[in-house]
Coordinates of C-alpha atoms and ligand atoms in Angstrom, one line a residue:
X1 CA -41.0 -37.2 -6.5
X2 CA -40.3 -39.2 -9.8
X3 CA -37.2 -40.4 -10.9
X4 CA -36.3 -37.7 -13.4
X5 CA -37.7 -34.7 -10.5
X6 CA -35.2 -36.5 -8.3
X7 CA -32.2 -36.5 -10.6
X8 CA -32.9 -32.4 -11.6
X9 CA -32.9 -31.4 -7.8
X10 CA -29.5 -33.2 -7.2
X11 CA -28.0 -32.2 -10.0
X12 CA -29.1 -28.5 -8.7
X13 CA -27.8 -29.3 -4.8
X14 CA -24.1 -30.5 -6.9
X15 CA -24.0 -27.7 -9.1
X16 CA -24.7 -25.1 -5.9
X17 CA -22.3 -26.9 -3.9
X18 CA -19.8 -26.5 -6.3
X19 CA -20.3 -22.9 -6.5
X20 CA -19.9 -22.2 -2.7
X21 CA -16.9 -24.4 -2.5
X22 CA -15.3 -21.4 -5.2
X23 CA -16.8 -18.8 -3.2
X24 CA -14.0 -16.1 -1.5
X25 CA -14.0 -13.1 0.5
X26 CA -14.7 -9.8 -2.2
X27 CA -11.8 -8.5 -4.2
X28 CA -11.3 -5.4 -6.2
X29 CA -10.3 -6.5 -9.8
X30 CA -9.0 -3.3 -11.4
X31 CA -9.9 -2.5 -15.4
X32 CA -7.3 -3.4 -18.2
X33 CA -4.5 -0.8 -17.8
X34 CA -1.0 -1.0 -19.7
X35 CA 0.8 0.3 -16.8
X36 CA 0.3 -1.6 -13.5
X37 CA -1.2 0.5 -10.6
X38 CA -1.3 -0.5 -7.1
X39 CA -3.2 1.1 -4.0
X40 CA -1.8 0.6 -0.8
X41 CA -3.7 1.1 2.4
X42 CA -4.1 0.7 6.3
X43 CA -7.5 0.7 8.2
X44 CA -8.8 -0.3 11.3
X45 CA -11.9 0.1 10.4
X46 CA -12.4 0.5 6.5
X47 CA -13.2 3.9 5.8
X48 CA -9.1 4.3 4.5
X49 CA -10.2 1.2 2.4
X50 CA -13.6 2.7 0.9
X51 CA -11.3 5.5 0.0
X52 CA -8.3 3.7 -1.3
X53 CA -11.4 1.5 -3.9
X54 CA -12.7 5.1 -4.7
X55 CA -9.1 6.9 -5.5
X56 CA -8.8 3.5 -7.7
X57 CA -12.4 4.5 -8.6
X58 CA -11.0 8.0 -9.7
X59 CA -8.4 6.1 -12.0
X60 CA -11.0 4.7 -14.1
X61 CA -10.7 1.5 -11.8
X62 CA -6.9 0.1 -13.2
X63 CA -5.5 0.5 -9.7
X64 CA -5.7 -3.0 -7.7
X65 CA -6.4 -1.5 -3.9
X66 CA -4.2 -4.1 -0.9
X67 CA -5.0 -4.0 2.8
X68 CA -1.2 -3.6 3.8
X69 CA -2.2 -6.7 6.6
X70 CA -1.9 -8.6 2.9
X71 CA 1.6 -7.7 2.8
X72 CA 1.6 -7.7 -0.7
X73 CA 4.6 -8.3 -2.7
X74 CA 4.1 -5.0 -5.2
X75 CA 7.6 -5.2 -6.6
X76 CA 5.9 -5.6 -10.1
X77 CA 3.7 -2.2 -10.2
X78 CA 5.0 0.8 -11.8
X79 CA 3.2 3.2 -9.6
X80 CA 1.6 3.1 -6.3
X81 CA -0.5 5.7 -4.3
X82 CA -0.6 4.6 -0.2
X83 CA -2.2 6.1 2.6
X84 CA -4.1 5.3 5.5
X85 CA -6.1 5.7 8.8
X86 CA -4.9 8.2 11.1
X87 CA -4.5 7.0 15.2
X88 CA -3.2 8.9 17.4
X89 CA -1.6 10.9 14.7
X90 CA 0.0 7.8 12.9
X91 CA -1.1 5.7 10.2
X92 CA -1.3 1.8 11.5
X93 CA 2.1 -0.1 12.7
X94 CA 1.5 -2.2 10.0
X95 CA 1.6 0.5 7.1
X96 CA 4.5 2.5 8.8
X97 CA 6.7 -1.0 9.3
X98 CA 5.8 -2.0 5.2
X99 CA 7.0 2.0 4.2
X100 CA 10.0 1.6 6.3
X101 CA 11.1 -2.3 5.2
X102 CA 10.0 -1.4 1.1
X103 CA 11.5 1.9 1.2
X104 CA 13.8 1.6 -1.7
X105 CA 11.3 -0.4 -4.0
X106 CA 8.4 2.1 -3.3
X107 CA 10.0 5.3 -3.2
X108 CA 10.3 6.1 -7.1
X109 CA 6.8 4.9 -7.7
X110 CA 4.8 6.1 -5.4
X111 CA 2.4 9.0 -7.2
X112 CA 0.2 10.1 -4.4
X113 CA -0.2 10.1 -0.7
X114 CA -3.4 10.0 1.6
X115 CA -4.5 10.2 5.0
X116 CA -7.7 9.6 6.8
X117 CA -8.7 11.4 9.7
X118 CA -11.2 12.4 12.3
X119 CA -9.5 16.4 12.6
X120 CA -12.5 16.7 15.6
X121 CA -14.8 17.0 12.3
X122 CA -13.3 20.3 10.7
X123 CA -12.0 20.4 7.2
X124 CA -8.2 19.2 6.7
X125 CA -6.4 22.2 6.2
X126 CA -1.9 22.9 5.5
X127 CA -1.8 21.9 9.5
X128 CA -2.9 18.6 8.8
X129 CA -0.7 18.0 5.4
X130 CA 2.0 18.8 7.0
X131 CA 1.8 17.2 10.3
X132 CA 0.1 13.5 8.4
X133 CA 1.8 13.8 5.0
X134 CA 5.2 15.3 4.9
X135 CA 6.4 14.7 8.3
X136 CA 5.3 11.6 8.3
X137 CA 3.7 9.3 5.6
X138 CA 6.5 11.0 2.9
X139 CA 8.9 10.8 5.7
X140 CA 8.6 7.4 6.1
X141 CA 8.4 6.7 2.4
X142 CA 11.6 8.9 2.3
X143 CA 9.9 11.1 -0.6
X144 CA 8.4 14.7 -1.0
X145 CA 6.7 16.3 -3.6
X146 CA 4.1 14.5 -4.5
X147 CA 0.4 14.6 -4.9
X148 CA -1.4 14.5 -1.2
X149 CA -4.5 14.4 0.4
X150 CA -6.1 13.8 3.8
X151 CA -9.3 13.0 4.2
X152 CA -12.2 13.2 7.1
X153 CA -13.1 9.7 7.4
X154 CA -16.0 7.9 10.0
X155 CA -16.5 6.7 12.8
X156 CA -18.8 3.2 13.4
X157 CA -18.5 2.7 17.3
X158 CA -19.8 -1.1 16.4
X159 CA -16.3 -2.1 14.1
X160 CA -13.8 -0.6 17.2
X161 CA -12.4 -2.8 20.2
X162 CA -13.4 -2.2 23.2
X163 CA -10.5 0.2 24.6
X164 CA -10.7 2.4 21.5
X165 CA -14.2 2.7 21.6
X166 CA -14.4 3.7 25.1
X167 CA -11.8 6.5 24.2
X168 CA -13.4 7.8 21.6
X169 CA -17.0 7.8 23.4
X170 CA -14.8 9.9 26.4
X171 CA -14.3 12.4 23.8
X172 CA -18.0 12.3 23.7
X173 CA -17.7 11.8 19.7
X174 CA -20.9 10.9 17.8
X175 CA -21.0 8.6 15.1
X176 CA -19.9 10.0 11.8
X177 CA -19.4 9.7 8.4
X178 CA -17.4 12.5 7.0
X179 CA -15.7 10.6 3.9
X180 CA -16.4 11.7 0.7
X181 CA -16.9 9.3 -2.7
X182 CA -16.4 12.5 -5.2
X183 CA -13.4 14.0 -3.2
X184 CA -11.7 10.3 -3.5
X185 CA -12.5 10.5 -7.3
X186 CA -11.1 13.6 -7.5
X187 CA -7.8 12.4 -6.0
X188 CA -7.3 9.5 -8.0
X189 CA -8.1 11.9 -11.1
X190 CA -5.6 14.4 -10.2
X191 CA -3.1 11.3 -9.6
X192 CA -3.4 10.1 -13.1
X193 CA -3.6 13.1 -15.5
X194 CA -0.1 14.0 -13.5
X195 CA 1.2 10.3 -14.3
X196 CA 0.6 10.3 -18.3
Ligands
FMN1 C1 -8.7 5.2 18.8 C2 -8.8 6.3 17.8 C3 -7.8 7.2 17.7 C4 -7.9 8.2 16.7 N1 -6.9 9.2 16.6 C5 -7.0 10.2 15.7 C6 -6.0 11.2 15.7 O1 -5.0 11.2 16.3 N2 -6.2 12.2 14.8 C7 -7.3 12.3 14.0 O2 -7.5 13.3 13.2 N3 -8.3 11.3 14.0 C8 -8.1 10.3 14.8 N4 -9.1 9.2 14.8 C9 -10.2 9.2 13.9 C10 -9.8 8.3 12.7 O3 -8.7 8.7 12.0 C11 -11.0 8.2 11.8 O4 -12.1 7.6 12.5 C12 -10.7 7.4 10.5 O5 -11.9 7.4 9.6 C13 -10.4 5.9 10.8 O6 -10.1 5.3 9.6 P1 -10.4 3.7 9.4 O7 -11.9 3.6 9.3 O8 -9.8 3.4 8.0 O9 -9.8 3.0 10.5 C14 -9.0 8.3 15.8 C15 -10.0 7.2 15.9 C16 -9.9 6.3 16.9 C17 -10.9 5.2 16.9

């Protein structure tokens, strides 16, 4: 290798360096919006996250989507839509303790509602609205009325710990993936033509 081969390859090596030292775990970075939307979720293991990016998705993409295990500080939005994984009937301890403790900042801006859910693989129907939305996730945002969903969601036996996965397999559950991209869409639509 002659000098000016050797000089090219670590200038190369720096420049790559430099690029990994900037690298960071993916983010959602919403579209230019003049109203600041924020979508909050809970997961254990993603599928209320794919659908919190897709209701954002829905929005044309101006909503930025938090894991509530960010705890962000969403003082600053105008209007939120949260929602979240369903576990034995309750969204994550993490979600119900942020609804609970924010409860006075998020109640007249939140816009929408969701749930994620097994539901043994049948269609959500008024059962499952009522039992996951207004007696609990609107309960706990002290709030009724507004737009709702719940969602079938997935199961991937590989992201669960050990004790939930050996429940679930006692079930004799298969693997699933029951959550729709269009029906998230859909949501975040409905969301927004009701918010201009
Ligand atoms: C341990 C465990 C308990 C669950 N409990 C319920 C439940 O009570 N009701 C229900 O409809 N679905 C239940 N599910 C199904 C989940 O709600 C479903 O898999 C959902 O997609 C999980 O969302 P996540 O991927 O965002 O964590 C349960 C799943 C697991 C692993």
């Amino acid at each position: 290798m002659n000098t000016r081969q050797f000089l090219k390859v670590s200038l190369l090596g720096a420049g790559a360096a430099a690029l990994c030292s900037r690298a960071h775990a993916l983010e959602f970075y919403p579209s230019p919006s003049a109203k600041k939307w924020a979508v909050l979720y809970g997961t254990w293991c993603g599928s209320s996250r794919d659908a919190g990016v897709w209701i954002s998705e829905g929005m044309n993409g101006i909503a930025q989507v938090f894991d509530v295990r960010e705890n962000p500080d969403l003082s600053s939005y105008d209007h939120i839509v949260a929602g979240g994984a369903i576990r034995s009937g309750k969204v994550s301890a993490e979600l119900q303790d942020y609804l609970r403790k924010h409860q006075a900042m998020l109640a007249p801006k939140i816009r929408g509602l969701f749930a994620v859910c097994g539901n043994g693989m049948q269609p959500p129907g008024t059962a499952q609205v009522k039992a996951l939305i207004d007696q609990h996730l609107a309960a706990l945002c002290g709030i009724s009325g507004v737009p709702s969903r719940v969602f079938l969601g997935r199961i991937t036996y590989g992201l669960m710990d050990e004790a939930s996965r050996k429940t679930i397999e006692g079930f004799g559950m298969p693997e699933y993936d029951n959550l729709k991209r269009a029906d998230c869409m859909a949501f975040g639509k409905e969301i927004l033509n009701k918010s201009v």
